């Protein structure tokens, strides 16, 4: 399973766009990139998954360059409720096994 | 959306006793369920993979005799912490993978275990 590296923490203000980058230099050909969000004392929640280029859903966008060695989760116009830990995971799309890295602790301030 | 529940949400037990945590997929069937452990300010650590009708697969370093996992049906998996000690105090989270697509892992709300 490919190892991921992400910033330990990030700070932002309400209404700003937040971009969290994840490095996964050893990503395999059949690996997908998945992001989860976790609030304190809760289980993680799926945000978005992608393989290449760009994926967008109602809450976020995921940008993946051609070499797929990194990815960027983009949260548009964050609010206080987006304060959470965001995990980048790399693995098969079938979610057979998830290995969580350190995650990025995002703090959104008023 | 798919819902996974855990019971209890929190439990306090005395050192040396055993405690059972239930994980249920409420509106879907799950061939595979996963158990994670999370210490404060740390990431989730996968403990074991539970397959319905077969023995669980434990991650390296996880004592299978201490953390007993049973996956007797397609909607229920249980984790029993035997002879609990204070160092077992943690946040235990389960997840379930549906038997049919989309194969996302849906996480439960977690169970806070405190061993006194």
GROMACS .gro file of C-alpha atoms in nm:
model
  226
    1UNK     CA    1   0.000   0.000   0.000
    2UNK     CA    2   0.138   0.336  -0.104
    3UNK     CA    3   0.237   0.569   0.178
    4UNK     CA    4   0.097   0.920   0.183
    5UNK     CA    5   0.237   1.245   0.315
    6UNK     CA    6   0.026   1.548   0.397
    7UNK     CA    7   0.071   1.863   0.605
    8UNK     CA    8   0.003   1.809   0.973
    9UNK     CA    9  -0.215   2.115   1.002
   10UNK     CA   10  -0.361   2.408   0.811
   11UNK     CA   11  -0.541   2.723   0.912
   12UNK     CA   12  -0.800   2.911   0.713
   13UNK     CA   13  -1.081   3.161   0.747
   14UNK     CA   14  -1.445   3.128   0.665
   15UNK     CA   15  -1.526   3.180   0.300
   16UNK     CA   16  -1.178   3.097   0.175
   17UNK     CA   17  -1.085   2.813  -0.056
   18UNK     CA   18  -0.866   2.552   0.107
   19UNK     CA   19  -0.633   2.325  -0.084
   20UNK     CA   20  -0.476   2.028   0.092
   21UNK     CA   21  -0.203   1.849  -0.096
   22UNK     CA   22  -0.107   1.489  -0.048
   23UNK     CA   23   0.207   1.319  -0.178
   24UNK     CA   24   0.199   0.955  -0.282
   25UNK     CA   25   0.517   0.893  -0.479
   26UNK     CA   26   0.480   0.516  -0.483
   27UNK     CA   27   0.124   0.500  -0.607
   28UNK     CA   28   0.052   0.186  -0.809
   29UNK     CA   29  -0.114   0.176  -1.149
   30UNK     CA   30  -0.441   0.041  -1.015
   31UNK     CA   31  -0.454   0.261  -0.704
   32UNK     CA   32  -0.720   0.522  -0.648
   33UNK     CA   33  -0.692   0.829  -0.427
   34UNK     CA   34  -0.957   0.871  -0.161
   35UNK     CA   35  -1.016   1.146   0.093
   36UNK     CA   36  -1.198   1.114   0.421
   37UNK     CA   37  -1.308   1.374   0.676
   38UNK     CA   38  -1.319   1.309   1.048
   39UNK     CA   39  -1.471   1.520   1.323
   40UNK     CA   40  -1.365   1.467   1.685
   41UNK     CA   41  -1.510   1.151   1.841
   42UNK     CA   42  -1.675   1.045   1.518
   43UNK     CA   43  -1.600   0.793   1.248
   44UNK     CA   44  -1.447   0.914   0.919
   45UNK     CA   45  -1.675   1.023   0.639
   46UNK     CA   46  -1.601   0.967   0.270
   47UNK     CA   47  -1.547   1.291   0.077
   48UNK     CA   48  -1.424   1.207  -0.269
   49UNK     CA   49  -1.233   0.953  -0.474
   50UNK     CA   50  -1.046   0.982  -0.801
   51UNK     CA   51  -0.799   0.814  -1.032
   52UNK     CA   52  -0.672   1.092  -1.256
   53UNK     CA   53  -0.733   1.450  -1.371
   54UNK     CA   54  -1.018   1.612  -1.184
   55UNK     CA   55  -1.317   1.490  -0.991
   56UNK     CA   56  -1.583   1.716  -0.845
   57UNK     CA   57  -1.881   1.650  -0.625
   58UNK     CA   58  -2.110   1.866  -0.417
   59UNK     CA   59  -1.859   1.920  -0.138
   60UNK     CA   60  -1.511   1.912  -0.290
   61UNK     CA   61  -1.287   1.880  -0.590
   62UNK     CA   62  -0.992   1.648  -0.630
   63UNK     CA   63  -0.708   1.740  -0.863
   64UNK     CA   64  -0.466   1.471  -0.974
   65UNK     CA   65  -0.173   1.553  -1.205
   66UNK     CA   66  -0.071   1.327  -1.488
   67UNK     CA   67   0.205   1.153  -1.292
   68UNK     CA   68  -0.040   1.082  -1.005
   69UNK     CA   69   0.234   1.123  -0.747
   70UNK     CA   70   0.032   1.382  -0.564
   71UNK     CA   71  -0.323   1.502  -0.532
   72UNK     CA   72  -0.498   1.812  -0.403
   73UNK     CA   73  -0.826   1.824  -0.220
   74UNK     CA   74  -0.998   2.156  -0.276
   75UNK     CA   75  -1.269   2.276  -0.040
   76UNK     CA   76  -1.447   2.584  -0.178
   77UNK     CA   77  -1.558   2.856   0.061
   78UNK     CA   78  -1.498   2.675   0.387
   79UNK     CA   79  -1.711   2.733   0.692
   80UNK     CA   80  -1.648   2.677   1.061
   81UNK     CA   81  -1.808   2.335   1.031
   82UNK     CA   82  -1.530   2.224   0.796
   83UNK     CA   83  -1.289   2.221   1.089
   84UNK     CA   84  -1.184   1.857   1.095
   85UNK     CA   85  -0.905   1.617   1.013
   86UNK     CA   86  -0.873   1.525   0.647
   87UNK     CA   87  -0.712   1.199   0.546
   88UNK     CA   88  -0.566   1.111   0.208
   89UNK     CA   89  -0.558   0.741   0.130
   90UNK     CA   90  -0.428   0.545  -0.165
   91UNK     CA   91  -0.548   0.200  -0.253
   92UNK     CA   92  -0.777  -0.004  -0.472
   93UNK     CA   93  -1.115   0.141  -0.558
   94UNK     CA   94  -1.285  -0.151  -0.394
   95UNK     CA   95  -1.199  -0.030  -0.044
   96UNK     CA   96  -1.062  -0.367   0.052
   97UNK     CA   97  -0.822  -0.218   0.299
   98UNK     CA   98  -0.771   0.139   0.409
   99UNK     CA   99  -0.447   0.259   0.566
  100UNK     CA  100  -0.481   0.598   0.728
  101UNK     CA  101  -0.186   0.832   0.740
  102UNK     CA  102  -0.138   1.119   0.980
  103UNK     CA  103  -0.406   1.336   0.822
  104UNK     CA  104  -0.427   1.715   0.802
  105UNK     CA  105  -0.593   1.902   1.085
  106UNK     CA  106  -0.780   2.194   0.930
  107UNK     CA  107  -0.887   2.479   1.154
  108UNK     CA  108  -1.131   2.729   1.010
  109UNK     CA  109  -1.161   3.055   1.201
  110UNK     CA  110  -1.425   3.328   1.177
  111UNK     CA  111  -2.717   0.664   0.262
  112UNK     CA  112  -2.562   0.357   0.418
  113UNK     CA  113  -2.560   0.364   0.797
  114UNK     CA  114  -2.336   0.180   1.037
  115UNK     CA  115  -2.411   0.183   1.407
  116UNK     CA  116  -2.200   0.093   1.705
  117UNK     CA  117  -2.307  -0.002   2.053
  118UNK     CA  118  -2.229   0.116   2.307
  119UNK     CA  119  -2.113   0.464   2.214
  120UNK     CA  120  -1.907   0.476   2.531
  121UNK     CA  121  -1.824   0.229   2.804
  122UNK     CA  122  -1.627   0.232   3.126
  123UNK     CA  123  -1.504  -0.096   3.263
  124UNK     CA  124  -1.275  -0.214   3.538
  125UNK     CA  125  -0.933  -0.353   3.468
  126UNK     CA  126  -0.943  -0.726   3.410
  127UNK     CA  127  -1.296  -0.742   3.280
  128UNK     CA  128  -1.410  -0.794   2.922
  129UNK     CA  129  -1.621  -0.565   2.712
  130UNK     CA  130  -1.805  -0.630   2.387
  131UNK     CA  131  -1.861  -0.372   2.116
  132UNK     CA  132  -2.118  -0.428   1.842
  133UNK     CA  133  -2.102  -0.299   1.488
  134UNK     CA  134  -2.410  -0.318   1.270
  135UNK     CA  135  -2.480  -0.225   0.911
  136UNK     CA  136  -2.837  -0.101   0.930
  137UNK     CA  137  -2.950  -0.082   0.570
  138UNK     CA  138  -2.708  -0.296   0.377
  139UNK     CA  139  -2.529  -0.626   0.399
  140UNK     CA  140  -2.157  -0.633   0.455
  141UNK     CA  141  -1.940  -0.930   0.379
  142UNK     CA  142  -1.643  -0.747   0.523
  143UNK     CA  143  -1.617  -0.531   0.831
  144UNK     CA  144  -1.311  -0.361   0.968
  145UNK     CA  145  -1.208  -0.264   1.318
  146UNK     CA  146  -0.991   0.038   1.389
  147UNK     CA  147  -0.845   0.190   1.699
  148UNK     CA  148  -0.766   0.556   1.749
  149UNK     CA  149  -0.577   0.718   2.034
  150UNK     CA  150  -0.621   1.091   2.106
  151UNK     CA  151  -0.474   1.319   1.842
  152UNK     CA  152  -0.361   1.019   1.638
  153UNK     CA  153  -0.472   0.855   1.319
  154UNK     CA  154  -0.686   0.546   1.282
  155UNK     CA  155  -0.501   0.220   1.306
  156UNK     CA  156  -0.649  -0.085   1.138
  157UNK     CA  157  -0.671  -0.370   1.387
  158UNK     CA  158  -0.840  -0.645   1.191
  159UNK     CA  159  -1.051  -0.736   0.894
  160UNK     CA  160  -1.361  -0.937   0.967
  161UNK     CA  161  -1.523  -1.157   0.705
  162UNK     CA  162  -1.866  -1.307   0.757
  163UNK     CA  163  -1.847  -1.671   0.841
  164UNK     CA  164  -1.471  -1.692   0.865
  165UNK     CA  165  -1.192  -1.602   1.104
  166UNK     CA  166  -1.080  -1.244   1.123
  167UNK     CA  167  -0.747  -1.135   0.983
  168UNK     CA  168  -0.545  -0.937   1.235
  169UNK     CA  169  -0.286  -0.674   1.157
  170UNK     CA  170   0.067  -0.722   1.275
  171UNK     CA  171   0.106  -0.647   1.643
  172UNK     CA  172  -0.261  -0.691   1.730
  173UNK     CA  173  -0.322  -0.974   1.976
  174UNK     CA  174  -0.599  -1.193   1.842
  175UNK     CA  175  -0.659  -1.356   2.180
  176UNK     CA  176  -0.710  -1.018   2.340
  177UNK     CA  177  -0.929  -0.865   2.072
  178UNK     CA  178  -1.183  -1.129   1.978
  179UNK     CA  179  -1.377  -1.060   1.664
  180UNK     CA  180  -1.690  -1.239   1.556
  181UNK     CA  181  -1.873  -1.174   1.230
  182UNK     CA  182  -2.168  -1.407   1.255
  183UNK     CA  183  -2.400  -1.238   1.008
  184UNK     CA  184  -2.389  -1.002   0.712
  185UNK     CA  185  -2.500  -0.715   0.933
  186UNK     CA  186  -2.322  -0.769   1.261
  187UNK     CA  187  -1.965  -0.789   1.379
  188UNK     CA  188  -1.851  -0.779   1.739
  189UNK     CA  189  -1.522  -0.689   1.901
  190UNK     CA  190  -1.458  -0.820   2.251
  191UNK     CA  191  -1.171  -0.670   2.446
  192UNK     CA  192  -1.074  -0.940   2.692
  193UNK     CA  193  -0.905  -0.878   3.024
  194UNK     CA  194  -0.900  -0.509   2.955
  195UNK     CA  195  -0.623  -0.289   3.092
  196UNK     CA  196  -0.596   0.089   3.110
  197UNK     CA  197  -0.373   0.094   2.803
  198UNK     CA  198  -0.665  -0.051   2.605
  199UNK     CA  199  -0.855   0.271   2.664
  200UNK     CA  200  -0.913   0.413   2.321
  201UNK     CA  201  -1.167   0.504   2.056
  202UNK     CA  202  -1.274   0.195   1.862
  203UNK     CA  203  -1.427   0.246   1.520
  204UNK     CA  204  -1.575  -0.012   1.285
  205UNK     CA  205  -1.651   0.014   0.918
  206UNK     CA  206  -1.848  -0.202   0.679
  207UNK     CA  207  -1.802  -0.274   0.311
  208UNK     CA  208  -2.120  -0.361   0.120
  209UNK     CA  209  -2.157  -0.688  -0.064
  210UNK     CA  210  -2.252  -0.502  -0.381
  211UNK     CA  211  -2.128  -0.180  -0.547
  212UNK     CA  212  -2.048   0.091  -0.466
  213UNK     CA  213  -1.778  -0.064  -0.253
  214UNK     CA  214  -1.724   0.220  -0.016
  215UNK     CA  215  -1.629   0.166   0.347
  216UNK     CA  216  -1.895   0.315   0.571
  217UNK     CA  217  -1.780   0.400   0.918
  218UNK     CA  218  -1.960   0.373   1.246
  219UNK     CA  219  -1.968   0.656   1.501
  220UNK     CA  220  -1.710   0.491   1.723
  221UNK     CA  221  -1.706   0.357   2.079
  222UNK     CA  222  -1.508   0.527   2.353
  223UNK     CA  223  -1.363   0.266   2.590
  224UNK     CA  224  -1.222   0.371   2.924
  225UNK     CA  225  -1.061   0.108   3.145
  226UNK     CA  226  -1.017   0.207   3.508
   0.00000   0.00000   0.00000
